[in-house]
CSV table of C-alpha atoms in Angstrom, one decimal:
chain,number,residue,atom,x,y,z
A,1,UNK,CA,263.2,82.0,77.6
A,2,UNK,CA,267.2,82.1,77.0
A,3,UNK,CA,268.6,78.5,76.3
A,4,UNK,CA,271.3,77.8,78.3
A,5,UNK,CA,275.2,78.6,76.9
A,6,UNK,CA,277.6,75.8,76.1
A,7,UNK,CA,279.2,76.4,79.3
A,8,UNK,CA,275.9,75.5,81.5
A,9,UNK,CA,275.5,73.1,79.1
A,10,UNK,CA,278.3,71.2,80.0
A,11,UNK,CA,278.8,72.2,83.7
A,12,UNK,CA,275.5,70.4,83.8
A,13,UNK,CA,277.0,67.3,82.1
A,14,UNK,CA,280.3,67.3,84.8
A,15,UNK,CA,277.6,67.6,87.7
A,16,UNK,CA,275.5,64.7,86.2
A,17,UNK,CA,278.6,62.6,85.5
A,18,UNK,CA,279.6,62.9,88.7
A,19,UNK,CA,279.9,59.2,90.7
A,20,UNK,CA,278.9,57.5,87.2
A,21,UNK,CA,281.6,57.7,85.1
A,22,UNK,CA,282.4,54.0,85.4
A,23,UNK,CA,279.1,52.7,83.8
A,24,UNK,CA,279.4,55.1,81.0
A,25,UNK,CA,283.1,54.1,80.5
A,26,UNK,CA,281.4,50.5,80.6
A,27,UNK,CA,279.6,51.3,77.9
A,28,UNK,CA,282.4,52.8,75.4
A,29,UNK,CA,284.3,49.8,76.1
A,30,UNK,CA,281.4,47.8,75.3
A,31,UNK,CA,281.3,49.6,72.2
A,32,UNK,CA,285.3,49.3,71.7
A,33,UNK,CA,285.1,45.8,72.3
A,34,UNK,CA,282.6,45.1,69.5
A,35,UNK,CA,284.2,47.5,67.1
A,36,UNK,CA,287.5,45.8,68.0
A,37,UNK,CA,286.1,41.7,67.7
A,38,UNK,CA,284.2,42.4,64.2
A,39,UNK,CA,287.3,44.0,62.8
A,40,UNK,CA,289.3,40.9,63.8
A,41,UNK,CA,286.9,39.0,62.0
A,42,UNK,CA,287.0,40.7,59.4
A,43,UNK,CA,290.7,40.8,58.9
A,44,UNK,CA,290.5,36.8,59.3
A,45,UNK,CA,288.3,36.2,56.3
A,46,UNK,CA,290.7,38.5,54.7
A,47,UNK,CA,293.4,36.7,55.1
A,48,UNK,CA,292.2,33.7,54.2
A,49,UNK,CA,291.0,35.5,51.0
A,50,UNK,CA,294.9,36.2,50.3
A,51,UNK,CA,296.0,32.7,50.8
A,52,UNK,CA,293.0,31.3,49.1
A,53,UNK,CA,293.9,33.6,46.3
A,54,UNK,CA,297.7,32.7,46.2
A,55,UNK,CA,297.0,29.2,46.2
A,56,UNK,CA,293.8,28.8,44.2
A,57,UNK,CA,295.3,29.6,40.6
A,58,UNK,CA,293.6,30.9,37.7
A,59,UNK,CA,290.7,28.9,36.8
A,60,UNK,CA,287.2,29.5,37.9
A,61,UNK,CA,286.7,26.8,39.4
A,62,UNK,CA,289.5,27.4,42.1
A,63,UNK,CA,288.5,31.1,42.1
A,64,UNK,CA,285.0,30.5,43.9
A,65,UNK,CA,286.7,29.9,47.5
A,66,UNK,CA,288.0,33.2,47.1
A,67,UNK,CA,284.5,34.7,46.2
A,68,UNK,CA,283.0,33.5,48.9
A,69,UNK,CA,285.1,34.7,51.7
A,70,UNK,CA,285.2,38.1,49.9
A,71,UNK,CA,280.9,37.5,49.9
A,72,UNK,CA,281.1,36.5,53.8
A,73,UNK,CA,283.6,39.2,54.7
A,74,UNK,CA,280.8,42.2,53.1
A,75,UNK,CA,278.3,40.5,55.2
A,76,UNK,CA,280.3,40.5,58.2
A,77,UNK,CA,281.0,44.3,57.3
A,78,UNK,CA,277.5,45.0,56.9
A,79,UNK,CA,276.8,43.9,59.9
A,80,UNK,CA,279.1,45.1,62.3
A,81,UNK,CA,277.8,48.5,61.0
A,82,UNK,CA,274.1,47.8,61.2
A,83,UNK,CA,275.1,46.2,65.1
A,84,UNK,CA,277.1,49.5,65.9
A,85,UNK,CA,274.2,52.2,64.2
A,86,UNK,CA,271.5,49.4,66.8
A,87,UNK,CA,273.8,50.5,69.4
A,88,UNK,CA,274.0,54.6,69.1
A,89,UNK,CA,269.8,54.9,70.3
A,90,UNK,CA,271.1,52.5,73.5
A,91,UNK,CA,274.0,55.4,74.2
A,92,UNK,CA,271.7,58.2,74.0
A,93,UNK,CA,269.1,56.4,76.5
A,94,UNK,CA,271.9,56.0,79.0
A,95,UNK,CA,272.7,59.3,78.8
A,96,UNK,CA,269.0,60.5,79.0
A,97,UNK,CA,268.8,58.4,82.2
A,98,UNK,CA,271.7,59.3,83.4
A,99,UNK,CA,270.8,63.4,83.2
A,100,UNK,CA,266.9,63.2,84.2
A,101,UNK,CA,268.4,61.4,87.0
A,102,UNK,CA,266.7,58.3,86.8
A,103,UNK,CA,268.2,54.4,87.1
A,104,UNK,CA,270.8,53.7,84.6
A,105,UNK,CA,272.9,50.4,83.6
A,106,UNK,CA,275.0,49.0,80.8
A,107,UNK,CA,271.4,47.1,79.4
A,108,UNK,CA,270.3,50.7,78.8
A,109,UNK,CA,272.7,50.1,75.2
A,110,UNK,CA,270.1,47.2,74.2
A,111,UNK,CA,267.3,49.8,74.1
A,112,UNK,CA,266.6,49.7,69.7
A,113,UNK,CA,266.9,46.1,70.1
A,114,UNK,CA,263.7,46.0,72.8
A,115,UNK,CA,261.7,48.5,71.5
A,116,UNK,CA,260.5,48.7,68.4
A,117,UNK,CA,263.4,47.2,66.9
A,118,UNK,CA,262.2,47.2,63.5
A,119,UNK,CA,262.2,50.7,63.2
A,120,UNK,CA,265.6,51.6,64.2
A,121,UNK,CA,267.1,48.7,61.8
A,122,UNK,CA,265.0,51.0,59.4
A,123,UNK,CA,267.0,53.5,60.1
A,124,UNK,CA,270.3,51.5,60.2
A,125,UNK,CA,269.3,50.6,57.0
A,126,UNK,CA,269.1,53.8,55.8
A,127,UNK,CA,272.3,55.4,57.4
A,128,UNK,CA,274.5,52.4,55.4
A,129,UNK,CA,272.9,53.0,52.2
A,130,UNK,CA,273.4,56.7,52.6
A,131,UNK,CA,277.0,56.1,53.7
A,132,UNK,CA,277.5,53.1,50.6
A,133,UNK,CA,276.2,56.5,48.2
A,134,UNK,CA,278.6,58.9,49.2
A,135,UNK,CA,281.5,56.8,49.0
A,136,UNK,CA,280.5,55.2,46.0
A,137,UNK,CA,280.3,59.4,44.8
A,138,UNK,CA,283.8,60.1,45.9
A,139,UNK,CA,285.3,56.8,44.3
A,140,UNK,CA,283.7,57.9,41.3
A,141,UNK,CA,284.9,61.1,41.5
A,142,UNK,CA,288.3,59.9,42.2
A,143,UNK,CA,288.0,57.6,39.0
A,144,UNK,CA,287.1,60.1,37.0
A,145,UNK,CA,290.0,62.8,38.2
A,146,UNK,CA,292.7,60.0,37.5
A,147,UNK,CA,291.4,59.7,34.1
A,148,UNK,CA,291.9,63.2,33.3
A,149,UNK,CA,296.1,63.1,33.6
A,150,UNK,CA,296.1,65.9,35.6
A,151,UNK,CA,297.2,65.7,39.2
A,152,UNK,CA,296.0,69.4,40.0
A,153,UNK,CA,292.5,68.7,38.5
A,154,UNK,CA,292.6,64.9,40.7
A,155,UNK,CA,293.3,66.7,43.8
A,156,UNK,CA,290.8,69.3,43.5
A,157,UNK,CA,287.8,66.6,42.7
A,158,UNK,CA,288.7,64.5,45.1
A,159,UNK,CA,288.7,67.1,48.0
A,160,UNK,CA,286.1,69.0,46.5
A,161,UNK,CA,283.8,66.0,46.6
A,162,UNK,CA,284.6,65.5,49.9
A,163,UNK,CA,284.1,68.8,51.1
A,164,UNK,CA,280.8,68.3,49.5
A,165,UNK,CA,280.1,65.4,51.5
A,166,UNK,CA,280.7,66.7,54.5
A,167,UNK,CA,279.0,70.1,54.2
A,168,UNK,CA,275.9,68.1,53.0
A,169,UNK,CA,276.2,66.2,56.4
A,170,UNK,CA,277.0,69.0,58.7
A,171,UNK,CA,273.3,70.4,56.9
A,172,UNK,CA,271.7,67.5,57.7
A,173,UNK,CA,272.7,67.2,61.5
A,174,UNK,CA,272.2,70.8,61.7
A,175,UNK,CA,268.7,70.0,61.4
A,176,UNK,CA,267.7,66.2,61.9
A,177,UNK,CA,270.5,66.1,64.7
A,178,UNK,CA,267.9,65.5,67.4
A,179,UNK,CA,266.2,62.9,65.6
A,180,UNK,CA,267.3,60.1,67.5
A,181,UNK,CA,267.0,61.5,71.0
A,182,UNK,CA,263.3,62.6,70.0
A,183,UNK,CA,262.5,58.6,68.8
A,184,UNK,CA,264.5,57.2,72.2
A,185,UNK,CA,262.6,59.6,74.7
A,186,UNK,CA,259.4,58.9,73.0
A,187,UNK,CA,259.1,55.8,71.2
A,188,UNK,CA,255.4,56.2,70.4
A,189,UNK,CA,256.5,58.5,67.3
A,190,UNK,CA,257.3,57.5,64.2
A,191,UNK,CA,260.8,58.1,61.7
A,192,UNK,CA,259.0,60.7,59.8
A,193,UNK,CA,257.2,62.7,62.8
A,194,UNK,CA,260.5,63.1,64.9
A,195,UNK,CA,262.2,63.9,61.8
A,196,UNK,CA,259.6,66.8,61.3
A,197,UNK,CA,259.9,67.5,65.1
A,198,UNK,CA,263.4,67.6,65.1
A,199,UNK,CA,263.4,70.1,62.2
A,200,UNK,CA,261.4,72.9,64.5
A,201,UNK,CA,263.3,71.7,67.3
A,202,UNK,CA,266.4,73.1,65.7
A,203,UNK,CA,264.7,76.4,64.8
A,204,UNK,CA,266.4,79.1,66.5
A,205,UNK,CA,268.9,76.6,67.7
A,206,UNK,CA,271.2,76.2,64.9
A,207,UNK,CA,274.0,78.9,65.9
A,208,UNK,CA,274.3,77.5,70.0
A,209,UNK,CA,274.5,73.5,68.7
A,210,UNK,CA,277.2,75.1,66.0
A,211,UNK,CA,278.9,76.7,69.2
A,212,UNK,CA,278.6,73.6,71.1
A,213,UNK,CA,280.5,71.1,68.4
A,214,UNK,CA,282.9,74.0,67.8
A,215,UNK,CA,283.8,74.4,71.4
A,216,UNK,CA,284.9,70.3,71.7
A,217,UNK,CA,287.3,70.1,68.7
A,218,UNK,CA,290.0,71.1,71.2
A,219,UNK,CA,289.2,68.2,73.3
A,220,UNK,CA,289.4,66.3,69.7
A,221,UNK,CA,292.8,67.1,69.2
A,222,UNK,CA,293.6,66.4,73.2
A,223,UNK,CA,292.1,62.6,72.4
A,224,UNK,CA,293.7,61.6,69.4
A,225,UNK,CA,297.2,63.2,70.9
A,226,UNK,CA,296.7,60.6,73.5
A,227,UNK,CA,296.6,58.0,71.5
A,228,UNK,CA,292.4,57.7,72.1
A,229,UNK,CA,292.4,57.3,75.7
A,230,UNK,CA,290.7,60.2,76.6
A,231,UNK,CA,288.1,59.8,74.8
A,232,UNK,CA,286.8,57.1,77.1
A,233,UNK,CA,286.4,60.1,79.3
A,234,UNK,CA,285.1,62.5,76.7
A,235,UNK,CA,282.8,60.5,74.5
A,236,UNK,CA,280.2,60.5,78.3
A,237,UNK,CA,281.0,64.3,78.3
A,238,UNK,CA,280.3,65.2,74.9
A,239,UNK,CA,276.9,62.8,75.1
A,240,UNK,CA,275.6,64.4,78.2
A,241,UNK,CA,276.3,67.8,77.5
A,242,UNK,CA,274.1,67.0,74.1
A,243,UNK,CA,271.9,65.4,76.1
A,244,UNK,CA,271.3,68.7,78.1
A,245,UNK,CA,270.7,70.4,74.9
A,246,UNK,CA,268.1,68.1,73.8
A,247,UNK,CA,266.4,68.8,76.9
A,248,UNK,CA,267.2,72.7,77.2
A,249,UNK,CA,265.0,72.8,73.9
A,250,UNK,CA,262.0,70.7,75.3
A,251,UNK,CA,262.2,72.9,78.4
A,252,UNK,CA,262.1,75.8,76.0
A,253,UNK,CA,259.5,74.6,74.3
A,254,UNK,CA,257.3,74.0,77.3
A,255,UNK,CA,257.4,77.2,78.6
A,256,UNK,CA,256.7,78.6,75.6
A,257,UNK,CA,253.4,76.5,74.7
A,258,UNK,CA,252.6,76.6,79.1
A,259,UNK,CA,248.9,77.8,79.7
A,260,UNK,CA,249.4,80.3,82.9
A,261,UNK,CA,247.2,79.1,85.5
A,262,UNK,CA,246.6,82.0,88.0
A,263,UNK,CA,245.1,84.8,85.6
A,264,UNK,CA,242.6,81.5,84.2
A,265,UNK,CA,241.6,80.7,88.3
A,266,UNK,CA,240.8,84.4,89.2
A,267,UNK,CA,239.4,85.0,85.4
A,268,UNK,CA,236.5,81.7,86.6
A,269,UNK,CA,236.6,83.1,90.5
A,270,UNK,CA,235.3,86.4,89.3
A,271,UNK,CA,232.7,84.9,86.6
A,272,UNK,CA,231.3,82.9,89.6
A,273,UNK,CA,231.1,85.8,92.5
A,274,UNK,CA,230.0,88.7,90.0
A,275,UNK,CA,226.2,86.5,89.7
A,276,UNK,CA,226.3,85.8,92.7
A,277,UNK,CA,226.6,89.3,93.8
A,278,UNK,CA,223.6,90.1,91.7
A,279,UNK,CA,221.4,87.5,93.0
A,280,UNK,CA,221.9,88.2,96.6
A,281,UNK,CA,218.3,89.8,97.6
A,282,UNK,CA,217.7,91.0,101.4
A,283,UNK,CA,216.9,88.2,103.5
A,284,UNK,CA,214.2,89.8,106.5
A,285,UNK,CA,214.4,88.4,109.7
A,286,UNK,CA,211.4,86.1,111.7
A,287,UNK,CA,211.1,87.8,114.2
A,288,UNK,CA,211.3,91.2,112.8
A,289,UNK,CA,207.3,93.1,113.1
A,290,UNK,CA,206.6,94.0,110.0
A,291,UNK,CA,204.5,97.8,109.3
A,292,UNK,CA,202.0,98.3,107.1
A,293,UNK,CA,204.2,100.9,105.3
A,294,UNK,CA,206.7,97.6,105.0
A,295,UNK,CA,203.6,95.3,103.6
């Protein structure tokens, strides 16, 4: 079976989209609105870390005020990342209810946090320590490129360690990128099993969900030039249309692994009329006089 192109893919998305773009605005300003109230937290505990700092002198003693907001302003960090990675199962169960067609609300978002909560922190968990790793790797590399004197040799380890970076995760998402859809459409299955799953999943798959980022940087470029705005319309597009790909594979996937019924039903129909065909004997009549010839 031929999965569908990016086009169908996101002609499917528009269609779906239709009539509902106001919840799933909702729910990026929800998102924006979070982003937006942490960050001013944030930058509140850091400036009170400045003054704190300006007006705290040298001493230890005086220094510990300004340890502790830097302490509370980490946590906060921490956080607000672990609340926003919480949030990205919620988005994709939106958009799965909003493409299968079935009810759909802004408390779709809250999904990790009602079922099995403990396993999507998990994976929170592990997203922020993988993110905390690879910047700590390109500080280090940074570091190490200033030490050398040499501003050619600084600027090719710190964009080569970058590059690095991000062609490790362009790998990963090339084949655990269904991961998440797999543990919010079933959450019977555990990190490990849709991580496997997602892994055949992408089998055979890789070059059209290539095709499909590649064919949204344009629309990228079109958000940023508008100063984000339009990505309240595209984030919804860009999520169905992936959506629809997540599903195109499990259609796939069914119709490959579908018993055919018919040739299975005239297969048993024929086992049960050939014996009785054989066992039919010639049934004589009452009434019929019977010869000797007969007896």
């Amino acid at each position: 079976m031929r999965g569908r192109t990016s086009a169908e893919l996101k002609q499917l998305a528009k269609r779906a989209l239709l009539g509902k773009y106001g919840t799933a605005v909702g729910a990026i300003l929800v998102n924006y609105a979070v982003a937006a109230g942490l960050v001013m937290v944030i930058y509140f505990f850091a400036i009170i870390g400045v003054f704190a700092a300006l007006f705290s002198g040298n001493s230890r003693a005086s220094n510990a005020p300004v340890i502790i907001i830097i302490i509370i302003g980490v946590a906060i960090l921490f956080a607000s990342l672990v609340i926003e990675y919480m949030l990205m199962p919620g988005y994709i169960n939106l958009y799965l209810n909003i493409c299968k067609g079935r009810r759909y609300a802004l408390g779709d978002l809250l999904f990790a946090f009602k079922n099995t909560p403990g396993k999507f922190l998990l994976i929170s968990f592990i997203i922020i320590g993988l993110v905390v790793v690879m910047t700590g790797f390109n500080f280090l590399i940074s570091m190490v490129g200033m030490l050398t004197h040499s501003f050619v040799l600084n600027i090719v380890l710190d964009w080569g360690s970058m590059l690095l970076i991000y062609v490790l995760m362009f790998l990963f998402y090339m084949n655990f990128g269904l991961t998440l859809y797999i543990l919010v459409d079933e959450p019977q299955k555990g990190i490990m099993e849709a991580l496997r799953e997602s892994y055949r999943m992408m089998h055979g798959n890789r070059g059209r969900y290539f095709r499909l980022i590649i064919s949204f940087i344009g629309w990228f470029l079109l958000g940023y030039l508008s100063i984000g705005l339009a990505f309240l319309w595209l984030v919804p597009y860009m999520g169905c249309t992936f959506t629809y790909f997540y599903m195109d594979i499990r259609e796939q996937q069914a119709a490959a692994y579908a018993v055919p019924e018919e040739p299975v039903q005239e297969y048993m129909y024929q086992n049960q009329r050939e014996p009785y065909r054989m066992e039919q004997t010639e049934v004589i009549p009452a009434n019929e006089e019977h010869t000797e010839e007969d007896i």
